[in-house]
PDB file of C-alpha atoms in Angstrom:
ATOM      1  CA  MET A   1     139.742 143.427 124.725  1.00 73.00           C
ATOM      2  CA  ALA A   2     139.379 140.961 121.867  1.00 80.00           C
ATOM      3  CA  ASP A   3     142.394 139.838 119.871  1.00 90.00           C
ATOM      4  CA  ILE A   4     142.414 141.382 116.371  1.00 94.00           C
ATOM      5  CA  ILE A   5     143.806 138.869 113.879  1.00 96.00           C
ATOM      6  CA  THR A   6     144.370 139.448 110.177  1.00 96.00           C
ATOM      7  CA  VAL A   7     143.545 136.355 108.117  1.00 97.00           C
ATOM      8  CA  ASP A   8     144.480 135.893 104.448  1.00 95.00           C
ATOM      9  CA  ASP A   9     143.633 132.223 103.906  1.00 96.00           C
ATOM     10  CA  PRO A  10     139.956 131.431 103.100  1.00 95.00           C
ATOM     11  CA  ASP A  11     140.512 127.856 104.310  1.00 96.00           C
ATOM     12  CA  ASP A  12     141.715 128.958 107.743  1.00 97.00           C
ATOM     13  CA  PRO A  13     139.750 126.738 110.183  1.00 97.00           C
ATOM     14  CA  ARG A  14     139.226 129.702 112.480  1.00 97.00           C
ATOM     15  CA  LEU A  15     136.756 131.022 109.900  1.00 97.00           C
ATOM     16  CA  SER A  16     134.677 127.845 109.825  1.00 97.00           C
ATOM     17  CA  ASP A  17     131.638 129.461 111.500  1.00 97.00           C
ATOM     18  CA  TYR A  18     131.258 131.665 108.405  1.00 96.00           C
ATOM     19  CA  THR A  19     131.639 129.133 105.591  1.00 95.00           C
ATOM     20  CA  GLY A  20     128.857 128.553 103.085  1.00 93.00           C
ATOM     21  CA  LEU A  21     126.393 131.100 104.452  1.00 93.00           C
ATOM     22  CA  THR A  22     124.330 130.958 101.248  1.00 91.00           C
ATOM     23  CA  ASP A  23     123.754 127.190 101.560  1.00 91.00           C
ATOM     24  CA  VAL A  24     120.388 127.342 103.321  1.00 89.00           C
ATOM     25  CA  GLU A  25     119.962 123.615 103.875  1.00 88.00           C
ATOM     26  CA  LEU A  26     123.483 123.210 105.264  1.00 90.00           C
ATOM     27  CA  ARG A  27     123.228 126.220 107.580  1.00 93.00           C
ATOM     28  CA  ARG A  28     119.715 125.281 108.710  1.00 90.00           C
ATOM     29  CA  ARG A  29     121.026 121.944 109.966  1.00 91.00           C
ATOM     30  CA  ARG A  30     124.452 123.058 111.090  1.00 95.00           C
ATOM     31  CA  GLU A  31     123.740 126.187 113.123  1.00 96.00           C
ATOM     32  CA  PRO A  32     121.294 124.732 115.684  1.00 94.00           C
ATOM     33  CA  ALA A  33     123.410 121.592 115.957  1.00 94.00           C
ATOM     34  CA  GLU A  34     126.546 123.625 116.721  1.00 96.00           C
ATOM     35  CA  GLY A  35     124.715 126.138 118.903  1.00 96.00           C
ATOM     36  CA  LEU A  36     125.524 129.213 116.832  1.00 97.00           C
ATOM     37  CA  PHE A  37     123.913 131.809 114.602  1.00 97.00           C
ATOM     38  CA  ILE A  38     125.247 134.612 112.417  1.00 96.00           C
ATOM     39  CA  ALA A  39     124.499 138.288 113.078  1.00 95.00           C
ATOM     40  CA  GLU A  40     125.069 140.564 110.083  1.00 93.00           C
ATOM     41  CA  GLY A  41     125.636 144.297 110.211  1.00 92.00           C
ATOM     42  CA  GLU A  42     126.575 146.735 112.954  1.00 93.00           C
ATOM     43  CA  LYS A  43     123.081 147.265 114.393  1.00 93.00           C
ATOM     44  CA  VAL A  44     122.205 143.580 114.497  1.00 94.00           C
ATOM     45  CA  ILE A  45     125.524 142.624 116.115  1.00 95.00           C
ATOM     46  CA  ARG A  46     125.028 145.277 118.774  1.00 95.00           C
ATOM     47  CA  ARG A  47     121.447 144.193 119.429  1.00 95.00           C
ATOM     48  CA  ALA A  48     122.484 140.560 119.771  1.00 96.00           C
ATOM     49  CA  GLY A  49     125.057 141.533 122.389  1.00 95.00           C
ATOM     50  CA  GLN A  50     122.573 143.745 124.220  1.00 95.00           C
ATOM     51  CA  ALA A  51     120.149 140.830 124.311  1.00 95.00           C
ATOM     52  CA  GLY A  52     122.726 138.722 126.136  1.00 95.00           C
ATOM     53  CA  TYR A  53     123.987 136.472 123.346  1.00 96.00           C
ATOM     54  CA  ALA A  54     127.646 135.573 123.793  1.00 96.00           C
ATOM     55  CA  MET A  55     129.987 136.255 120.892  1.00 97.00           C
ATOM     56  CA  ARG A  56     132.100 133.433 119.451  1.00 97.00           C
ATOM     57  CA  SER A  57     133.991 135.632 116.969  1.00 97.00           C
ATOM     58  CA  MET A  58     133.669 138.528 114.544  1.00 97.00           C
ATOM     59  CA  LEU A  59     134.581 138.714 110.858  1.00 97.00           C
ATOM     60  CA  LEU A  60     135.260 142.283 109.722  1.00 96.00           C
ATOM     61  CA  SER A  61     136.655 144.123 106.754  1.00 93.00           C
ATOM     62  CA  ALA A  62     139.356 146.592 107.760  1.00 91.00           C
ATOM     63  CA  LYS A  63     137.199 149.720 107.559  1.00 90.00           C
ATOM     64  CA  TRP A  64     134.777 148.285 110.127  1.00 93.00           C
ATOM     65  CA  VAL A  65     137.372 147.794 112.856  1.00 94.00           C
ATOM     66  CA  GLU A  66     137.135 151.416 113.956  1.00 93.00           C
ATOM     67  CA  VAL A  67     133.326 151.502 113.676  1.00 93.00           C
ATOM     68  CA  MET A  68     133.037 148.414 115.888  1.00 95.00           C
ATOM     69  CA  GLY A  69     135.788 149.593 118.240  1.00 94.00           C
ATOM     70  CA  ASP A  70     133.645 149.723 121.376  1.00 94.00           C
ATOM     71  CA  VAL A  71     132.239 146.247 120.679  1.00 95.00           C
ATOM     72  CA  ILE A  72     135.754 144.895 120.128  1.00 95.00           C
ATOM     73  CA  GLU A  73     136.965 146.525 123.339  1.00 94.00           C
ATOM     74  CA  ALA A  74     134.178 144.885 125.340  1.00 93.00           C
ATOM     75  CA  ALA A  75     134.537 141.471 123.672  1.00 92.00           C
ATOM     76  CA  THR A  76     136.698 138.521 124.625  1.00 93.00           C
ATOM     77  CA  ALA A  77     136.106 136.589 121.407  1.00 96.00           C
ATOM     78  CA  PRO A  78     138.610 136.889 118.535  1.00 97.00           C
ATOM     79  CA  VAL A  79     138.089 139.398 115.730  1.00 97.00           C
ATOM     80  CA  TYR A  80     139.184 138.204 112.280  1.00 97.00           C
ATOM     81  CA  VAL A  81     139.991 140.978 109.797  1.00 96.00           C
ATOM     82  CA  VAL A  82     139.828 140.015 106.127  1.00 96.00           C
ATOM     83  CA  ASP A  83     139.638 141.822 102.802  1.00 93.00           C
ATOM     84  CA  PRO A  84     136.207 141.871 101.077  1.00 93.00           C
ATOM     85  CA  ALA A  85     137.240 139.401  98.380  1.00 94.00           C
ATOM     86  CA  LEU A  86     138.309 136.832 100.956  1.00 94.00           C
ATOM     87  CA  ALA A  87     135.106 137.370 102.936  1.00 94.00           C
ATOM     88  CA  GLU A  88     133.136 136.615  99.776  1.00 94.00           C
ATOM     89  CA  ARG A  89     135.112 133.423  99.151  1.00 95.00           C
ATOM     90  CA  VAL A  90     134.451 132.233 102.711  1.00 95.00           C
ATOM     91  CA  THR A  91     130.775 133.160 102.995  1.00 94.00           C
ATOM     92  CA  GLY A  92     129.671 132.658  99.400  1.00 93.00           C
ATOM     93  CA  TYR A  93     128.364 136.199  98.867  1.00 90.00           C
ATOM     94  CA  HIS A  94     129.475 139.823  98.914  1.00 87.00           C
ATOM     95  CA  VAL A  95     129.205 140.949 102.529  1.00 85.00           C
ATOM     96  CA  HIS A  96     127.713 144.389 101.857  1.00 73.00           C
ATOM     97  CA  ARG A  97     127.559 145.430 105.510  1.00 75.00           C
ATOM     98  CA  GLY A  98     131.190 144.474 106.114  1.00 80.00           C
ATOM     99  CA  ALA A  99     130.604 143.008 109.573  1.00 93.00           C
ATOM    100  CA  LEU A 100     129.563 139.537 110.682  1.00 96.00           C
ATOM    101  CA  ALA A 101     129.549 137.946 114.104  1.00 97.00           C
ATOM    102  CA  SER A 102     129.133 134.358 115.147  1.00 97.00           C
ATOM    103  CA  MET A 103     126.991 134.266 118.283  1.00 97.00           C
ATOM    104  CA  ALA A 104     126.200 131.448 120.706  1.00 98.00           C
ATOM    105  CA  ARG A 105     122.573 130.403 120.996  1.00 97.00           C
ATOM    106  CA  LYS A 106     120.764 130.343 124.322  1.00 95.00           C
ATOM    107  CA  PRO A 107     118.799 127.318 125.522  1.00 95.00           C
ATOM    108  CA  LEU A 108     115.143 127.674 124.540  1.00 94.00           C
ATOM    109  CA  PRO A 109     112.435 127.576 127.208  1.00 96.00           C
ATOM    110  CA  THR A 110     109.685 125.020 126.863  1.00 96.00           C
ATOM    111  CA  ALA A 111     106.331 126.244 125.607  1.00 97.00           C
ATOM    112  CA  ALA A 112     104.845 125.722 129.086  1.00 97.00           C
ATOM    113  CA  GLU A 113     107.610 127.778 130.710  1.00 97.00           C
ATOM    114  CA  LEU A 114     107.119 130.576 128.227  1.00 97.00           C
ATOM    115  CA  LEU A 115     103.360 130.685 128.705  1.00 97.00           C
ATOM    116  CA  ALA A 116     103.741 130.808 132.483  1.00 95.00           C
ATOM    117  CA  ARG A 117     105.725 134.052 132.433  1.00 94.00           C
ATOM    118  CA  PRO A 118     103.859 136.783 134.334  1.00 93.00           C
ATOM    119  CA  GLY A 119     102.125 139.364 132.176  1.00 90.00           C
ATOM    120  CA  THR A 120     102.012 137.235 129.021  1.00 94.00           C
ATOM    121  CA  ARG A 121      98.590 137.979 127.518  1.00 95.00           C
ATOM    122  CA  ARG A 122      99.077 138.409 123.770  1.00 96.00           C
ATOM    123  CA  ILE A 123     101.033 135.772 121.875  1.00 97.00           C
ATOM    124  CA  ALA A 124     101.503 134.593 118.291  1.00 98.00           C
ATOM    125  CA  LEU A 125     101.415 130.957 117.221  1.00 98.00           C
ATOM    126  CA  LEU A 126     103.125 130.363 113.869  1.00 98.00           C
ATOM    127  CA  GLU A 127     102.503 127.194 111.865  1.00 97.00           C
ATOM    128  CA  GLY A 128     104.617 126.058 108.944  1.00 95.00           C
ATOM    129  CA  ILE A 129     106.138 129.432 108.069  1.00 96.00           C
ATOM    130  CA  VAL A 130     109.282 128.489 106.175  1.00 94.00           C
ATOM    131  CA  ASP A 131     110.241 131.726 104.408  1.00 94.00           C
ATOM    132  CA  HIS A 132     112.982 133.322 106.503  1.00 94.00           C
ATOM    133  CA  GLY A 133     112.235 136.823 105.246  1.00 95.00           C
ATOM    134  CA  ASN A 134     108.566 136.575 106.186  1.00 96.00           C
ATOM    135  CA  LEU A 135     109.460 135.104 109.564  1.00 97.00           C
ATOM    136  CA  GLY A 136     111.859 137.944 110.354  1.00 97.00           C
ATOM    137  CA  THR A 137     109.286 140.542 109.298  1.00 97.00           C
ATOM    138  CA  ILE A 138     106.652 138.909 111.512  1.00 97.00           C
ATOM    139  CA  TYR A 139     109.014 139.106 114.481  1.00 97.00           C
ATOM    140  CA  ARG A 140     109.721 142.761 113.768  1.00 97.00           C
ATOM    141  CA  SER A 141     105.985 143.522 113.745  1.00 97.00           C
ATOM    142  CA  ALA A 142     105.450 141.432 116.874  1.00 97.00           C
ATOM    143  CA  ALA A 143     108.118 143.389 118.751  1.00 95.00           C
ATOM    144  CA  ALA A 144     106.751 146.736 117.583  1.00 95.00           C
ATOM    145  CA  LEU A 145     103.078 146.016 118.196  1.00 95.00           C
ATOM    146  CA  GLY A 146     102.954 144.431 121.640  1.00 93.00           C
ATOM    147  CA  ILE A 147     103.165 140.671 121.113  1.00 96.00           C
ATOM    148  CA  GLU A 148     104.805 139.229 124.224  1.00 96.00           C
ATOM    149  CA  ALA A 149     105.826 135.741 123.056  1.00 97.00           C
ATOM    150  CA  VAL A 150     105.946 133.574 119.936  1.00 98.00           C
ATOM    151  CA  LEU A 151     105.381 129.832 119.721  1.00 98.00           C
ATOM    152  CA  LEU A 152     106.591 128.057 116.587  1.00 98.00           C
ATOM    153  CA  SER A 153     105.321 124.804 115.133  1.00 97.00           C
ATOM    154  CA  ALA A 154     107.941 122.107 114.742  1.00 94.00           C
ATOM    155  CA  ASP A 155     108.191 122.791 110.988  1.00 93.00           C
ATOM    156  CA  CYS A 156     108.633 126.582 111.164  1.00 95.00           C
ATOM    157  CA  ALA A 157     111.859 128.146 109.947  1.00 94.00           C
ATOM    158  CA  ASP A 158     114.640 129.097 112.353  1.00 96.00           C
ATOM    159  CA  PRO A 159     114.205 132.669 113.689  1.00 96.00           C
ATOM    160  CA  LEU A 160     117.970 132.900 114.222  1.00 96.00           C
ATOM    161  CA  TYR A 161     118.864 132.042 110.644  1.00 95.00           C
ATOM    162  CA  ARG A 162     120.865 134.938 109.160  1.00 92.00           C
ATOM    163  CA  ARG A 163     118.116 136.208 106.825  1.00 92.00           C
ATOM    164  CA  SER A 164     115.470 136.113 109.549  1.00 95.00           C
ATOM    165  CA  VAL A 165     117.722 138.030 111.918  1.00 95.00           C
ATOM    166  CA  LYS A 166     118.625 140.565 109.222  1.00 91.00           C
ATOM    167  CA  THR A 167     115.014 141.120 108.092  1.00 94.00           C
ATOM    168  CA  SER A 168     113.832 141.538 111.659  1.00 95.00           C
ATOM    169  CA  MET A 169     116.613 144.093 112.330  1.00 91.00           C
ATOM    170  CA  GLY A 170     117.393 142.138 115.481  1.00 92.00           C
ATOM    171  CA  ALA A 171     113.789 141.999 116.731  1.00 93.00           C
ATOM    172  CA  VAL A 172     114.117 138.214 116.986  1.00 96.00           C
ATOM    173  CA  PHE A 173     116.306 138.875 120.024  1.00 96.00           C
ATOM    174  CA  THR A 174     113.617 140.828 121.884  1.00 93.00           C
ATOM    175  CA  ILE A 175     110.649 138.430 121.696  1.00 94.00           C
ATOM    176  CA  PRO A 176     110.890 135.243 123.773  1.00 95.00           C
ATOM    177  CA  TYR A 177     109.987 132.145 121.779  1.00 97.00           C
ATOM    178  CA  ALA A 178     109.693 128.383 122.082  1.00 97.00           C
ATOM    179  CA  ARG A 179     108.972 125.400 119.850  1.00 97.00           C
ATOM    180  CA  LEU A 180     105.713 123.488 120.098  1.00 97.00           C
ATOM    181  CA  ALA A 181     105.795 119.711 120.143  1.00 93.00           C
ATOM    182  CA  PRO A 182     105.110 118.077 116.769  1.00 92.00           C
ATOM    183  CA  GLY A 183     101.781 116.440 116.039  1.00 87.00           C
ATOM    184  CA  ARG A 184      98.086 117.203 116.268  1.00 82.00           C
ATOM    185  CA  HIS A 185      98.162 117.805 120.018  1.00 90.00           C
ATOM    186  CA  ALA A 186     100.714 120.623 119.784  1.00 94.00           C
ATOM    187  CA  LEU A 187      98.220 123.271 120.918  1.00 96.00           C
ATOM    188  CA  GLU A 188      97.130 121.536 124.115  1.00 96.00           C
ATOM    189  CA  VAL A 189      99.844 123.303 126.116  1.00 97.00           C
ATOM    190  CA  VAL A 190      98.415 126.665 125.007  1.00 97.00           C
ATOM    191  CA  ARG A 191      94.859 125.719 125.930  1.00 95.00           C
ATOM    192  CA  GLU A 192      96.023 124.388 129.316  1.00 96.00           C
ATOM    193  CA  ALA A 193      97.541 127.833 129.989  1.00 97.00           C
ATOM    194  CA  ASP A 194      94.038 129.357 129.519  1.00 96.00           C
ATOM    195  CA  PHE A 195      94.699 131.156 126.257  1.00 97.00           C
ATOM    196  CA  LYS A 196      91.865 131.705 123.782  1.00 96.00           C
ATOM    197  CA  LEU A 197      92.939 130.361 120.384  1.00 97.00           C
ATOM    198  CA  LEU A 198      92.178 132.680 117.460  1.00 97.00           C
ATOM    199  CA  ALA A 199      92.691 131.360 113.926  1.00 97.00           C
ATOM    200  CA  LEU A 200      93.414 134.007 111.283  1.00 96.00           C
ATOM    201  CA  THR A 201      91.611 133.098 108.055  1.00 95.00           C
ATOM    202  CA  PRO A 202      90.100 134.889 105.039  1.00 91.00           C
ATOM    203  CA  ASP A 203      86.884 132.882 105.501  1.00 90.00           C
ATOM    204  CA  GLU A 204      83.851 135.193 105.416  1.00 89.00           C
ATOM    205  CA  LYS A 205      82.312 133.290 108.329  1.00 93.00           C
ATOM    206  CA  ALA A 206      85.144 134.496 110.597  1.00 95.00           C
ATOM    207  CA  THR A 207      84.747 137.440 112.974  1.00 95.00           C
ATOM    208  CA  ALA A 208      86.221 140.692 111.675  1.00 94.00           C
ATOM    209  CA  LEU A 209      89.153 141.613 113.895  1.00 93.00           C
ATOM    210  CA  GLY A 210      87.608 144.975 114.689  1.00 90.00           C
ATOM    211  CA  GLU A 211      84.518 143.211 116.050  1.00 92.00           C
ATOM    212  CA  LEU A 212      86.398 140.779 118.278  1.00 92.00           C
ATOM    213  CA  ARG A 213      85.207 141.089 121.851  1.00 88.00           C
ATOM    214  CA  SER A 214      87.963 140.900 124.419  1.00 84.00           C
ATOM    215  CA  GLU A 215      89.294 142.580 127.530  1.00 83.00           C
ATOM    216  CA  PRO A 216      92.865 143.838 128.048  1.00 81.00           C
ATOM    217  CA  ASP A 217      93.541 141.072 130.574  1.00 86.00           C
ATOM    218  CA  ASP A 218      92.239 138.276 128.338  1.00 92.00           C
ATOM    219  CA  GLN A 219      94.898 135.813 127.217  1.00 95.00           C
ATOM    220  CA  LEU A 220      94.754 135.672 123.423  1.00 96.00           C
ATOM    221  CA  ALA A 221      96.795 133.493 121.093  1.00 97.00           C
ATOM    222  CA  LEU A 222      96.677 134.462 117.414  1.00 97.00           C
ATOM    223  CA  MET A 223      97.417 131.576 115.062  1.00 98.00           C
ATOM    224  CA  LEU A 224      99.036 132.366 111.700  1.00 97.00           C
ATOM    225  CA  GLY A 225      99.542 129.786 108.968  1.00 95.00           C
ATOM    226  CA  SER A 226     101.972 129.202 106.143  1.00 88.00           C
ATOM    227  CA  GLU A 227     102.306 131.513 103.164  1.00 79.00           C
ATOM    228  CA  GLY A 228     100.658 129.164 100.668  1.00 78.00           C
ATOM    229  CA  HIS A 229      98.186 127.007 102.561  1.00 82.00           C
ATOM    230  CA  GLY A 230      97.266 128.917 105.685  1.00 90.00           C
ATOM    231  CA  LEU A 231      96.516 127.054 108.889  1.00 95.00           C
ATOM    232  CA  SER A 232      96.204 123.287 108.852  1.00 95.00           C
ATOM    233  CA  GLN A 233      92.840 121.628 109.449  1.00 94.00           C
ATOM    234  CA  ASP A 234      94.008 120.484 112.896  1.00 94.00           C
ATOM    235  CA  TRP A 235      94.818 124.051 113.960  1.00 96.00           C
ATOM    236  CA  MET A 236      91.628 125.466 112.451  1.00 96.00           C
ATOM    237  CA  CYS A 237      89.546 122.891 114.310  1.00 95.00           C
ATOM    238  CA  ALA A 238      91.383 123.607 117.564  1.00 95.00           C
ATOM    239  CA  ALA A 239      90.534 127.327 117.411  1.00 96.00           C
ATOM    240  CA  ASP A 240      88.043 128.863 119.822  1.00 96.00           C
ATOM    241  CA  GLU A 241      87.199 131.512 117.224  1.00 96.00           C
ATOM    242  CA  TRP A 242      88.070 132.337 113.636  1.00 97.00           C
ATOM    243  CA  VAL A 243      89.073 135.932 112.869  1.00 97.00           C
ATOM    244  CA  ARG A 244      89.658 137.787 109.610  1.00 95.00           C
ATOM    245  CA  ILE A 245      90.923 141.052 108.168  1.00 94.00           C
ATOM    246  CA  PRO A 246      88.105 142.738 106.190  1.00 92.00           C
ATOM    247  CA  MET A 247      89.263 143.434 102.620  1.00 88.00           C
ATOM    248  CA  SER A 248      88.074 145.401  99.608  1.00 88.00           C
ATOM    249  CA  HIS A 249      88.185 145.239  95.792  1.00 84.00           C
ATOM    250  CA  GLY A 250      87.968 141.464  95.666  1.00 80.00           C
ATOM    251  CA  VAL A 251      91.333 140.901  97.341  1.00 84.00           C
ATOM    252  CA  ASP A 252      91.047 137.625  99.230  1.00 77.00           C
ATOM    253  CA  SER A 253      94.332 137.485 101.145  1.00 78.00           C
ATOM    254  CA  LEU A 254      97.536 139.298 102.072  1.00 87.00           C
ATOM    255  CA  ASN A 255     101.147 138.281 102.384  1.00 91.00           C
ATOM    256  CA  ILE A 256     101.476 136.594 105.766  1.00 94.00           C
ATOM    257  CA  ALA A 257     103.881 139.222 107.086  1.00 95.00           C
ATOM    258  CA  ALA A 258     101.478 142.045 106.171  1.00 95.00           C
ATOM    259  CA  ALA A 259      98.519 140.144 107.634  1.00 95.00           C
ATOM    260  CA  ALA A 260     100.476 139.542 110.835  1.00 96.00           C
ATOM    261  CA  ALA A 261     101.244 143.239 111.302  1.00 96.00           C
ATOM    262  CA  ILE A 262      97.599 144.274 110.842  1.00 96.00           C
ATOM    263  CA  SER A 263      96.404 141.509 113.150  1.00 96.00           C
ATOM    264  CA  PHE A 264      98.942 142.280 115.886  1.00 96.00           C
ATOM    265  CA  TYR A 265      97.938 145.928 115.867  1.00 94.00           C
ATOM    266  CA  SER A 266      94.259 145.026 116.130  1.00 92.00           C
ATOM    267  CA  LEU A 267      94.807 142.349 118.757  1.00 87.00           C
ATOM    268  CA  CYS A 268      97.003 144.413 121.045  1.00 78.00           C
ATOM    269  CA  ASP A 269      94.654 147.379 120.774  1.00 69.00           C
ATOM    270  CA  ALA A 270      91.713 145.189 121.853  1.00 57.00           C
TER     271      ALA A 270
END
């Protein structure tokens, strides 16, 4: 059973994993470098543990100790109990859910290793998606709608950043992912694994998703671009086929998270 330790000093070094959680730039650099991420809320903490992530510590307000009792009993990492005001001073915001955990990251597979996993036929390739909320929502849709792996461009946001994890409701733990190499040849590893590259675009020349011809065993990789600019010219040119979501009333595009959900449903039903 984990040690339960009451802490009343916001500068206690044992709380260092939780400092400055609202400083996006700091946490974006620090967390991967230190091999940690923050899980927020009871459900997300439980899902992280169920997915095999090792706990470094927990930060709880007193009323959450009983709620998290079974997790504490199974843990070996320390549990720091603090009052809500101190938690806010440490983290930089009011911790509404009352429970945080610092978890250890796992080593990422290479893109080639991920693509070689048996049964991987429907994957998402994300380019330049930097909004953590959108990224988490995309992962949640991917998990719900049959996407079996995600490959991220080098400049995509971190799926294990606190807001991505929270928005995905822990779905980031269920979808295996890897980073693509930077540069214009990033997609070669996907083509070498015999995936058909599909570029999602609002261009009228693209094939409507409902008219895409494919078989259940075909290996399809759906490419989704950034919120503002869409896919880069390099990725568009690398595509085997362009696909689109038919729209009405003069609407020319959707939020990337909404477009991803529609596309995943269509792709995995194909």
